[in-house]
Tab-separated table of C-alpha atoms in Angstrom:
chain	number	residue	atom	x	y	z
A	23	MET	CA	0.000	0.000	0.000
A	24	LYS	CA	1.155	3.524	-0.853
A	25	LEU	CA	-0.120	6.664	0.889
A	26	VAL	CA	-0.237	10.078	-0.817
A	27	TRP	CA	-0.568	13.115	1.432
A	28	LEU	CA	-2.316	15.856	-0.518
A	29	ARG	CA	-1.697	19.518	0.325
A	30	ARG	CA	-1.777	22.260	-2.341
A	31	ASP	CA	-1.937	19.713	-5.152
A	32	LEU	CA	-5.648	18.914	-5.255
A	33	ARG	CA	-5.828	17.164	-8.611
A	34	VAL	CA	-5.659	13.673	-10.059
A	35	ASP	CA	-3.949	14.211	-13.407
A	36	ASP	CA	-0.431	15.594	-13.555
A	37	ASN	CA	0.065	15.062	-9.837
A	38	THR	CA	3.666	13.897	-9.534
A	39	ALA	CA	3.391	12.281	-6.089
A	40	LEU	CA	0.171	10.476	-6.982
A	41	CYS	CA	1.476	9.261	-10.341
A	42	GLU	CA	4.681	7.968	-8.737
A	43	ALA	CA	2.701	6.155	-6.065
A	44	LEU	CA	0.493	4.570	-8.728
A	45	SER	CA	3.506	3.487	-10.813
A	46	HIS	CA	4.365	0.748	-8.280
A	47	GLY	CA	1.263	-1.280	-9.071
A	48	GLU	CA	0.095	-1.412	-5.452
A	49	PRO	CA	-3.103	-0.134	-3.815
A	50	VAL	CA	-3.023	3.618	-3.130
A	51	ALA	CA	-4.875	5.816	-0.647
A	52	CYS	CA	-4.820	9.613	-0.352
A	53	VAL	CA	-5.176	11.707	2.777
A	54	TYR	CA	-5.842	15.397	3.377
A	55	LEU	CA	-5.212	17.071	6.748
A	56	ALA	CA	-6.913	20.333	7.696
A	57	THR	CA	-4.743	22.461	10.021
A	58	PRO	CA	-6.959	25.313	11.282
A	59	GLU	CA	-4.508	26.892	13.751
A	60	THR	CA	-1.739	27.081	11.160
A	61	TRP	CA	-4.205	28.337	8.563
A	62	GLU	CA	-5.218	31.104	10.943
A	63	ASN	CA	-1.577	32.002	11.560
A	64	HIS	CA	-0.908	32.028	7.826
A	65	GLY	CA	-4.041	34.076	7.138
A	66	LEU	CA	-5.845	31.567	4.906
A	67	ALA	CA	-8.806	33.338	3.289
A	68	PRO	CA	-12.177	31.838	4.304
A	69	MET	CA	-13.190	31.939	0.636
A	70	GLN	CA	-10.147	29.904	-0.343
A	71	ALA	CA	-10.940	27.486	2.488
A	72	ASP	CA	-14.388	27.033	0.961
A	73	LEU	CA	-12.904	26.419	-2.485
A	74	ILE	CA	-10.524	23.844	-0.996
A	75	PHE	CA	-13.383	22.016	0.676
A	76	ARG	CA	-15.521	22.066	-2.464
A	77	ARG	CA	-12.524	20.828	-4.420
A	78	LEU	CA	-12.096	17.948	-1.951
A	79	GLU	CA	-15.712	16.932	-2.600
A	80	GLN	CA	-14.945	16.699	-6.313
A	81	LEU	CA	-11.577	15.054	-5.739
A	82	TYR	CA	-13.232	12.362	-3.614
A	83	GLU	CA	-15.322	11.332	-6.631
A	84	GLU	CA	-12.467	11.641	-9.129
A	85	LEU	CA	-10.188	9.476	-6.987
A	86	ALA	CA	-12.931	6.900	-6.440
A	87	GLU	CA	-13.049	6.340	-10.210
A	88	LEU	CA	-9.391	5.291	-9.934
A	89	ASN	CA	-10.080	2.901	-6.998
A	90	ILE	CA	-8.452	5.364	-4.603
A	91	GLN	CA	-10.051	6.289	-1.293
A	92	LEU	CA	-9.698	9.850	-0.018
A	93	LEU	CA	-9.159	10.067	3.731
A	94	TYR	CA	-9.703	13.242	5.708
A	95	ASP	CA	-8.665	14.324	9.179
A	96	GLU	CA	-7.980	17.509	11.113
A	97	VAL	CA	-5.103	18.438	13.399
A	98	ALA	CA	-4.440	21.812	14.976
A	99	GLN	CA	-1.218	22.816	13.249
A	100	TYR	CA	1.673	21.722	11.083
A	101	SER	CA	3.671	20.378	14.020
A	102	ASP	CA	0.941	17.769	14.565
A	103	CYS	CA	1.003	16.507	10.988
A	104	ALA	CA	4.006	14.180	11.219
A	105	GLU	CA	2.529	12.092	14.015
A	106	ARG	CA	-0.902	11.900	12.379
A	107	ILE	CA	0.399	10.943	8.928
A	108	THR	CA	2.620	8.292	10.511
A	109	GLU	CA	-0.392	6.891	12.374
A	110	VAL	CA	-2.482	6.781	9.199
A	111	ALA	CA	0.316	5.132	7.224
A	112	THR	CA	0.828	2.554	9.977
A	113	SER	CA	-2.895	1.751	10.182
A	114	LEU	CA	-3.031	1.295	6.408
A	115	GLY	CA	0.069	-0.856	6.356
A	116	ALA	CA	1.597	1.634	3.920
A	117	ASN	CA	5.281	1.139	3.178
A	118	THR	CA	5.835	4.586	1.636
A	119	VAL	CA	4.338	8.063	1.957
A	120	PHE	CA	4.460	10.313	-1.118
A	121	VAL	CA	4.151	14.106	-1.011
A	122	ASN	CA	4.713	17.006	-3.373
A	123	ARG	CA	7.281	19.428	-2.013
A	124	GLN	CA	6.384	22.936	-0.808
A	125	TYR	CA	9.126	25.543	-0.512
A	126	GLU	CA	8.140	27.889	2.344
A	127	VAL	CA	9.984	27.594	5.679
A	128	ASP	CA	7.144	26.234	7.825
A	129	GLU	CA	6.244	23.685	5.179
A	130	CYS	CA	9.852	22.528	4.831
A	131	GLN	CA	10.200	22.096	8.590
A	132	ARG	CA	6.919	20.160	8.677
A	133	ASP	CA	8.197	17.753	6.018
A	134	ASP	CA	11.597	17.340	7.693
A	135	LEU	CA	9.785	16.303	10.869
A	136	LEU	CA	7.653	13.839	8.914
A	137	ALA	CA	10.685	12.306	7.218
A	138	SER	CA	12.300	11.711	10.608
A	139	GLN	CA	9.184	10.196	12.153
A	140	LEU	CA	8.451	7.918	9.211
A	141	SER	CA	12.043	6.705	9.194
A	142	ALA	CA	11.824	5.890	12.888
A	143	ASN	CA	8.809	3.723	12.096
A	144	GLY	CA	10.358	1.962	9.128
A	145	ILE	CA	8.193	3.746	6.551
A	146	GLY	CA	9.644	5.193	3.368
A	147	PHE	CA	9.218	8.862	2.403
A	148	ARG	CA	9.245	10.269	-1.125
A	149	LEU	CA	9.381	14.026	-1.691
A	150	CYS	CA	8.463	14.982	-5.252
A	151	ASP	CA	9.091	18.276	-7.057
A	152	ASP	CA	5.754	19.149	-8.619
A	153	LYS	CA	4.827	22.794	-8.068
A	154	CYS	CA	7.212	24.138	-10.712
A	155	ILE	CA	8.124	22.843	-14.147
A	156	PHE	CA	11.765	23.289	-13.125
A	157	ALA	CA	12.501	22.756	-9.458
A	158	PRO	CA	14.426	25.388	-7.481
A	159	GLY	CA	18.127	24.899	-8.093
A	160	SER	CA	17.661	23.714	-11.672
A	161	VAL	CA	17.559	27.208	-13.232
A	162	VAL	CA	20.778	28.944	-12.186
A	163	ASN	CA	23.283	31.456	-13.521
A	164	LYS	CA	26.786	30.674	-14.810
A	165	GLN	CA	28.128	30.774	-11.259
A	166	GLY	CA	25.588	28.159	-10.186
A	167	SER	CA	23.591	30.609	-8.057
A	168	TYR	CA	19.911	31.449	-8.214
A	169	PHE	CA	18.822	34.462	-10.244
A	170	LYS	CA	18.061	37.757	-8.511
A	171	VAL	CA	16.656	39.454	-11.623
A	172	PHE	CA	13.656	38.147	-13.527
A	173	THR	CA	14.697	38.800	-17.146
A	174	PRO	CA	17.851	36.602	-17.112
A	175	PHE	CA	15.887	33.988	-15.115
A	176	LYS	CA	13.232	33.965	-17.826
A	177	LYS	CA	15.848	33.706	-20.575
A	178	ALA	CA	17.511	30.721	-18.878
A	179	TYR	CA	14.109	29.199	-18.133
A	180	LEU	CA	12.962	29.432	-21.771
A	181	THR	CA	16.255	27.982	-23.011
A	182	LYS	CA	15.719	25.032	-20.702
A	183	LEU	CA	12.081	24.769	-21.789
A	184	GLU	CA	13.060	24.477	-25.470
A	185	SER	CA	14.936	21.241	-24.806
A	186	HIS	CA	12.557	19.927	-22.152
A	187	SER	CA	9.801	17.541	-23.177
A	188	PHE	CA	7.589	17.812	-20.115
A	189	GLU	CA	4.694	15.410	-19.925
A	190	VAL	CA	1.268	16.093	-18.486
A	191	LYS	CA	0.715	12.719	-16.852
A	192	LYS	CA	-2.610	10.937	-16.818
A	193	ALA	CA	-3.202	9.050	-13.577
A	194	PRO	CA	-3.953	5.335	-14.147
A	195	LYS	CA	-6.309	3.241	-12.071
A	196	ALA	CA	-4.980	1.785	-8.854
A	197	VAL	CA	-5.158	-1.810	-7.698
A	198	LYS	CA	-8.411	-2.032	-5.797
A	199	ALA	CA	-8.172	-2.850	-2.105
A	200	ASP	CA	-10.393	-2.575	0.952
A	201	LEU	CA	-9.153	-0.334	3.746
A	202	PRO	CA	-8.667	-1.765	7.234
A	203	GLU	CA	-11.632	-1.180	9.548
A	204	THR	CA	-9.385	0.825	11.880
A	205	ILE	CA	-9.077	3.564	9.262
A	206	GLN	CA	-12.504	3.572	7.628
A	207	HIS	CA	-13.829	6.287	9.934
A	208	LEU	CA	-11.465	8.699	8.176
A	209	CYS	CA	-12.990	8.141	4.741
A	210	PHE	CA	-14.049	11.457	3.261
A	211	HIS	CA	-17.772	12.025	2.777
A	212	PRO	CA	-19.797	15.108	1.763
A	213	SER	CA	-21.013	15.738	5.312
A	214	VAL	CA	-17.446	16.299	6.545
A	215	THR	CA	-16.945	19.922	7.603
A	216	PHE	CA	-13.979	22.160	8.332
A	217	SER	CA	-13.811	23.764	11.747
A	218	TYR	CA	-12.135	26.666	9.918
A	219	SER	CA	-14.404	29.519	8.834
A	220	ARG	CA	-15.560	29.528	5.210
A	221	GLU	CA	-17.109	32.072	2.853
A	222	GLU	CA	-19.172	31.215	-0.212
A	223	SER	CA	-17.038	30.485	-3.298
A	224	SER	CA	-19.591	28.877	-5.618
A	225	VAL	CA	-18.935	31.338	-8.475
A	226	TRP	CA	-15.656	29.458	-8.912
A	227	VAL	CA	-15.990	25.955	-10.395
A	228	ALA	CA	-14.441	23.081	-8.467
A	229	ASP	CA	-14.577	20.021	-10.747
A	230	SER	CA	-11.642	19.114	-12.977
A	231	GLN	CA	-13.665	19.027	-16.185
A	232	SER	CA	-14.846	22.627	-15.746
A	233	ILE	CA	-11.403	23.857	-14.670
A	234	ILE	CA	-9.738	22.295	-17.725
A	235	ALA	CA	-12.517	23.690	-19.933
A	236	GLN	CA	-11.761	27.164	-18.568
A	237	LEU	CA	-8.068	26.723	-19.356
A	238	ARG	CA	-8.833	25.555	-22.890
A	239	ASP	CA	-11.284	28.391	-23.487
A	240	PHE	CA	-8.779	31.015	-22.382
A	241	THR	CA	-5.899	29.683	-24.457
A	242	ALA	CA	-8.116	29.214	-27.534
A	243	THR	CA	-10.043	32.483	-27.491
A	244	ARG	CA	-8.263	35.103	-25.368
A	245	SER	CA	-4.581	34.282	-24.874
A	246	ASP	CA	-3.534	35.865	-28.188
A	247	LEU	CA	-5.099	39.143	-27.025
A	248	TYR	CA	-3.743	38.916	-23.491
A	249	ASP	CA	-1.048	41.569	-23.936
A	250	ARG	CA	-3.630	44.091	-25.189
A	251	GLN	CA	-6.481	43.340	-22.786
A	252	ARG	CA	-4.939	42.183	-19.500
A	253	ASP	CA	-4.538	45.662	-17.970
A	254	PHE	CA	-8.158	46.762	-18.348
A	255	PRO	CA	-10.279	45.576	-15.398
A	256	SER	CA	-13.623	46.124	-17.142
A	257	MET	CA	-12.628	43.596	-19.847
A	258	GLN	CA	-12.513	39.801	-19.595
A	259	GLY	CA	-8.853	39.883	-20.509
A	260	THR	CA	-7.295	37.621	-17.876
A	261	SER	CA	-7.550	33.855	-17.418
A	262	LYS	CA	-8.891	33.819	-13.834
A	263	LEU	CA	-7.093	30.505	-13.385
A	264	SER	CA	-5.020	31.690	-10.427
A	265	PRO	CA	-7.341	30.200	-7.743
A	266	TYR	CA	-6.841	26.746	-9.250
A	267	LEU	CA	-3.075	27.155	-9.470
A	268	ALA	CA	-3.034	28.349	-5.847
A	269	ILE	CA	-4.718	25.219	-4.451
A	270	GLY	CA	-3.175	22.895	-7.009
A	271	ALA	CA	-6.389	21.978	-8.804
A	272	LEU	CA	-4.414	22.918	-11.913
A	273	SER	CA	-0.671	22.596	-12.521
A	274	VAL	CA	1.671	25.007	-14.244
A	275	ARG	CA	2.591	22.174	-16.624
A	276	GLN	CA	-1.033	21.851	-17.721
A	277	CYS	CA	-1.156	25.603	-18.347
A	278	MET	CA	2.126	25.720	-20.235
A	279	ALA	CA	1.283	22.652	-22.323
A	280	ARG	CA	-2.115	24.017	-23.318
A	281	LEU	CA	-0.667	27.466	-24.072
A	282	MET	CA	1.959	25.987	-26.401
A	283	TYR	CA	-0.203	23.233	-27.909
A	284	GLY	CA	-0.183	23.433	-31.711
A	285	GLN	CA	1.859	26.655	-31.661
A	286	THR	CA	5.013	27.426	-33.587
A	287	LEU	CA	7.745	29.570	-32.048
A	288	PRO	CA	7.875	32.409	-31.463
A	289	LEU	CA	4.531	32.534	-29.679
A	290	SER	CA	2.158	35.396	-30.354
A	291	SER	CA	2.827	38.455	-28.207
A	292	GLY	CA	-0.291	37.728	-26.139
A	293	ARG	CA	0.706	34.140	-25.432
A	294	GLU	CA	4.277	35.217	-24.687
A	295	VAL	CA	3.090	37.693	-22.056
A	296	TRP	CA	0.863	35.084	-20.349
A	297	GLN	CA	3.771	32.653	-20.458
A	298	SER	CA	5.838	35.317	-18.685
A	299	GLU	CA	3.201	35.491	-15.952
A	300	LEU	CA	3.526	31.734	-15.412
A	301	ILE	CA	7.308	32.109	-15.257
A	302	TRP	CA	6.981	34.939	-12.694
A	303	ARG	CA	5.102	32.463	-10.462
A	304	GLU	CA	8.008	30.031	-10.813
A	305	PHE	CA	10.544	32.806	-10.137
A	306	TYR	CA	8.868	33.610	-6.817
A	307	GLN	CA	8.757	29.929	-5.837
A	308	HIS	CA	12.503	29.689	-6.439
A	309	LEU	CA	13.113	32.808	-4.330
A	310	ILE	CA	11.067	31.434	-1.421
A	311	TYR	CA	13.195	28.288	-1.496
A	312	PHE	CA	16.560	30.080	-1.530
A	313	GLU	CA	15.673	32.981	0.779
A	314	ALA	CA	14.116	31.733	4.013
A	315	LYS	CA	13.802	35.329	5.251
A	316	LEU	CA	10.974	35.885	2.768
A	317	SER	CA	8.854	33.425	4.767
A	318	LYS	CA	9.640	35.354	7.943
A	319	GLY	CA	8.345	38.827	7.052
A	320	ARG	CA	11.737	40.174	5.990
A	321	SER	CA	12.490	42.340	2.981
A	322	PHE	CA	14.568	40.759	0.245
A	323	LEU	CA	16.738	43.903	0.203
A	324	ASP	CA	18.111	44.419	3.701
A	325	TRP	CA	17.694	48.204	3.627
A	326	GLY	CA	13.952	47.655	3.243
A	327	ASP	CA	13.692	46.569	6.878
A	328	GLY	CA	14.831	50.069	7.865
A	329	LEU	CA	11.945	51.896	6.195
A	330	LYS	CA	9.858	54.049	8.530
A	331	TRP	CA	6.093	53.581	8.327
A	332	ASP	CA	3.223	55.780	9.465
A	333	ASN	CA	0.701	52.907	9.851
A	334	ASN	CA	-2.176	55.335	10.478
A	335	SER	CA	-5.026	53.059	11.616
A	336	GLN	CA	-7.749	55.246	10.092
A	337	TRP	CA	-6.020	55.233	6.730
A	338	ILE	CA	-5.547	51.467	6.897
A	339	GLU	CA	-9.245	50.994	7.545
A	340	ALA	CA	-10.203	53.398	4.726
A	341	TRP	CA	-7.983	51.418	2.346
A	342	LYS	CA	-9.399	48.055	3.444
A	343	THR	CA	-13.017	49.159	3.098
A	344	GLY	CA	-12.668	51.126	-0.141
A	345	GLN	CA	-13.224	54.577	1.346
A	346	THR	CA	-10.031	56.413	0.380
A	347	GLY	CA	-11.680	58.919	-1.957
A	348	TYR	CA	-9.673	57.617	-4.916
A	349	PRO	CA	-12.240	55.799	-7.112
A	350	ILE	CA	-9.962	53.229	-8.748
A	351	VAL	CA	-8.478	52.224	-5.380
A	352	ASP	CA	-11.888	51.979	-3.736
A	353	ALA	CA	-13.423	50.021	-6.619
A	354	ALA	CA	-10.566	47.522	-6.515
A	355	MET	CA	-10.764	47.009	-2.747
A	356	ARG	CA	-14.531	46.538	-2.890
A	357	GLN	CA	-14.101	43.970	-5.652
A	358	LEU	CA	-11.631	42.116	-3.412
A	359	ASN	CA	-13.878	42.242	-0.353
A	360	GLN	CA	-16.947	41.037	-2.207
A	361	THR	CA	-15.472	38.452	-4.582
A	362	GLY	CA	-12.136	37.355	-3.082
A	363	TRP	CA	-10.397	38.299	-6.313
A	364	MET	CA	-8.787	41.408	-7.755
A	365	HIS	CA	-7.566	42.222	-11.238
A	366	ASN	CA	-3.752	42.134	-11.456
A	367	ARG	CA	-3.309	45.740	-12.614
A	368	LEU	CA	-5.451	46.851	-9.691
A	369	ARG	CA	-3.351	44.825	-7.240
A	370	MET	CA	-0.367	46.943	-8.224
A	371	ILE	CA	-2.338	50.191	-7.985
A	372	VAL	CA	-3.788	49.538	-4.516
A	373	ALA	CA	-0.477	48.190	-3.201
A	374	SER	CA	1.412	51.232	-4.431
A	375	PHE	CA	-1.237	53.500	-2.909
A	376	LEU	CA	-1.057	51.804	0.501
A	377	ILE	CA	2.743	51.826	0.600
A	378	LYS	CA	3.718	55.046	-1.131
A	379	ASP	CA	0.694	57.321	-0.638
A	380	LEU	CA	-0.319	56.201	2.857
A	381	HIS	CA	3.145	55.080	4.080
A	382	ILE	CA	1.748	51.819	5.462
A	383	ASP	CA	4.036	48.822	5.981
A	384	TRP	CA	3.669	46.517	2.965
A	385	ARG	CA	3.325	43.541	5.327
A	386	ILE	CA	-0.061	44.869	6.475
A	387	GLY	CA	-1.281	44.863	2.889
A	388	GLU	CA	0.289	41.479	2.204
A	389	ARG	CA	-1.507	39.983	5.202
A	390	TYR	CA	-4.844	41.550	4.267
A	391	PHE	CA	-4.623	40.192	0.738
A	392	MET	CA	-3.931	36.673	2.018
A	393	LYS	CA	-6.969	36.893	4.297
A	394	ARG	CA	-9.226	37.923	1.409
A	395	LEU	CA	-7.835	36.367	-1.790
A	396	ILE	CA	-9.338	33.185	-3.155
A	397	ASP	CA	-6.112	32.785	-5.143
A	398	GLY	CA	-3.794	33.525	-2.229
A	399	ASP	CA	-0.387	31.940	-2.806
A	400	TYR	CA	2.284	32.968	-0.330
A	401	ALA	CA	5.223	33.198	-2.727
A	402	ALA	CA	3.317	35.089	-5.429
A	403	ASN	CA	1.635	37.395	-2.922
A	404	ASN	CA	4.872	38.184	-1.102
A	405	GLY	CA	6.682	38.708	-4.392
A	406	GLY	CA	4.011	41.065	-5.668
A	407	TRP	CA	3.914	43.172	-2.514
A	408	GLN	CA	7.682	43.433	-2.271
A	409	TRP	CA	7.835	44.355	-5.961
A	410	CYS	CA	5.459	47.243	-5.310
A	411	ALA	CA	7.313	48.218	-2.138
A	412	SER	CA	10.632	48.265	-4.067
A	413	THR	CA	12.116	46.048	-1.336
A	414	GLY	CA	11.922	42.798	-3.285
A	415	CYS	CA	14.035	40.863	-5.720
A	416	ASP	CA	13.955	42.801	-9.004
A	417	GLY	CA	11.327	45.127	-7.543
A	418	GLN	CA	9.962	48.338	-9.005
A	419	PRO	CA	12.401	51.266	-8.522
A	420	TYR	CA	11.338	53.184	-5.415
A	421	PHE	CA	11.030	56.470	-7.302
A	422	ARG	CA	8.468	54.996	-9.694
A	423	ILE	CA	5.257	55.773	-7.848
A	424	PHE	CA	1.867	55.093	-9.400
A	425	ASN	CA	-0.427	58.106	-9.604
A	426	PRO	CA	-3.881	56.617	-8.813
A	427	VAL	CA	-5.652	59.182	-10.997
A	428	THR	CA	-3.536	58.709	-14.116
A	429	GLN	CA	-3.596	54.918	-13.642
A	430	SER	CA	-7.381	55.139	-13.465
A	431	GLU	CA	-7.615	57.324	-16.543
A	432	ARG	CA	-5.369	54.985	-18.506
A	433	PHE	CA	-6.820	51.616	-17.567
A	434	ASP	CA	-10.476	52.430	-16.879
A	435	PRO	CA	-10.925	55.367	-19.269
A	436	SER	CA	-14.742	55.320	-19.356
A	437	GLY	CA	-15.042	54.589	-15.650
A	438	ALA	CA	-16.978	51.373	-16.347
A	439	PHE	CA	-15.155	49.410	-13.654
A	440	ILE	CA	-15.411	52.232	-11.130
A	441	ARG	CA	-19.171	52.573	-11.625
A	442	GLN	CA	-19.622	48.823	-11.209
A	443	TRP	CA	-18.064	48.774	-7.743
A	444	VAL	CA	-18.610	52.331	-6.483
A	445	PRO	CA	-22.327	52.965	-7.112
A	446	GLU	CA	-22.100	56.371	-5.378
A	447	LEU	CA	-20.321	57.593	-8.516
A	448	VAL	CA	-22.719	56.238	-11.147
A	449	GLY	CA	-23.995	59.721	-12.014
A	450	VAL	CA	-20.604	61.423	-12.182
A	451	PRO	CA	-19.668	62.554	-15.722
A	452	ASP	CA	-16.813	60.718	-17.437
A	453	LYS	CA	-14.679	63.853	-17.204
A	454	TYR	CA	-14.702	63.685	-13.396
A	455	ILE	CA	-15.141	59.957	-12.685
A	456	HIS	CA	-11.441	59.553	-11.840
A	457	LYS	CA	-11.311	62.635	-9.587
A	458	PRO	CA	-14.862	63.383	-8.415
A	459	TRP	CA	-13.619	66.016	-5.966
A	460	ALA	CA	-13.154	68.317	-8.980
A	461	TRP	CA	-16.800	68.059	-10.038
A	462	SER	CA	-19.011	71.064	-9.290
A	463	ASP	CA	-21.778	68.847	-7.847
A	464	VAL	CA	-19.418	66.872	-5.608
A	465	ARG	CA	-21.291	67.953	-2.473
A	466	ASN	CA	-24.277	65.905	-3.626
A	467	LEU	CA	-22.221	62.692	-3.540
A	468	SER	CA	-22.155	60.321	-0.592
A	469	TYR	CA	-18.506	59.613	-1.324
A	470	PRO	CA	-15.478	60.671	0.746
A	471	ASP	CA	-12.925	63.294	-0.186
A	472	PRO	CA	-9.400	61.976	-0.848
A	473	ILE	CA	-7.767	61.070	2.456
A	474	VAL	CA	-4.358	62.264	1.179
A	475	ASP	CA	-2.899	64.433	-1.568
A	476	HIS	CA	-0.925	62.181	-3.900
A	477	LYS	CA	1.506	64.905	-4.956
A	478	VAL	CA	2.401	65.707	-1.348
A	479	GLU	CA	2.721	62.070	-0.231
A	480	ARG	CA	4.868	61.204	-3.220
A	481	GLU	CA	7.511	63.648	-2.012
A	482	VAL	CA	7.321	62.192	1.509
A	483	THR	CA	7.892	58.709	0.105
A	484	LEU	CA	10.971	59.777	-1.848
A	485	VAL	CA	12.513	61.171	1.340
A	486	LEU	CA	11.648	58.074	3.425
A	487	TYR	CA	13.134	55.699	0.876
A	488	LYS	CA	16.269	57.758	0.403
A	489	GLU	CA	16.810	57.817	4.170
A	490	ALA	CA	16.441	54.036	4.410
A	491	LYS	CA	18.799	53.393	1.498
A	492	ASP	CA	21.437	55.817	2.747
A	493	VAL	CA	21.815	54.251	6.193
């Protein structure tokens, strides 16, 4: 018997650990452990928790078709996982436990503890690299070190990709076997519930067929236009596949294979830009592996930890609730709060506004995003926030500061997105939709004045960053 411990790899096909377990021709069982205390500490969004649970319901049925039983249990935190997985493996009579590697510090320590405990009990342990097409350490510079700038990383990555025939593996059926009675109480069933809080996520599909259909639809109908449409939040220009990548219901290999299927090189500019987005995700996974400090709230650039922050609580609350008086910022935050998702261009705008207009520590924004995002992925979220804060690996230069008004005018020119999420501004003329405070009838609006003056705060930011860098 082989046991596969599922974490953020909630799929059947192209699951490296599962496929390796099945390759031995023995019965296979899968187990999922909920860890509510660790989830709370890590800020798992209740909406993502709901998507995970709904995905488990689908996965239970998909695994059953392969003669694989899905087991489910709950422990408080990561430190409890090693003992529980060892107990499950022992009860099953499993000779090996298979897992797909995660690269954050807490996850690595959890797996080191499991390896030790399994070894002490005479049970084998197989760690598989699955989250990236190329595992951390396999894309390096001429000196053998990891890349600290994205563009040369991408160039090396694409060179490696040209000679790499990656396979999207189809999981075969397992040898059928009955589970011991001592373990049958752990069999997953639809009435199982998380003790962790959940928020409705039903607008996001959870079955593999629908997820793959969404991938195919995007690559067939919209990927070639991605470079021209992705920055406009009122358009359906993005894939919206990130929630499935975040929980592992979809793999990066499946995305890359579908993107490149039937294509000749070079790819269209739209496909090339979406491919770059997939490679950015890989870049951040590699960084998390090589730089443990990124999992501990540290800046990638050491001077970043010396930045002085205002952390005005009223401003933080205005930002969170979409009441800053800047329409594009408020529309984006309301979209996040109501749907658990935010358009990528808007993520950069609201992050820049929090950090460089309000002088709020980027970690506060990073944490809030994780608590709200249905597609929350620690490495990608941390990388994005540090990019905006100019403290990250290959981050935006600190003197490049988004103007929320000009960003709004450029990427939501008609105000369609703003009016969708800020109904107070529905009647504002197009000329003033991006800066309603300039409209003559502004006093008739139930909408706040800007909480700060961008021009003034921009100069403050330049001073604060220069001071931190000059220390």
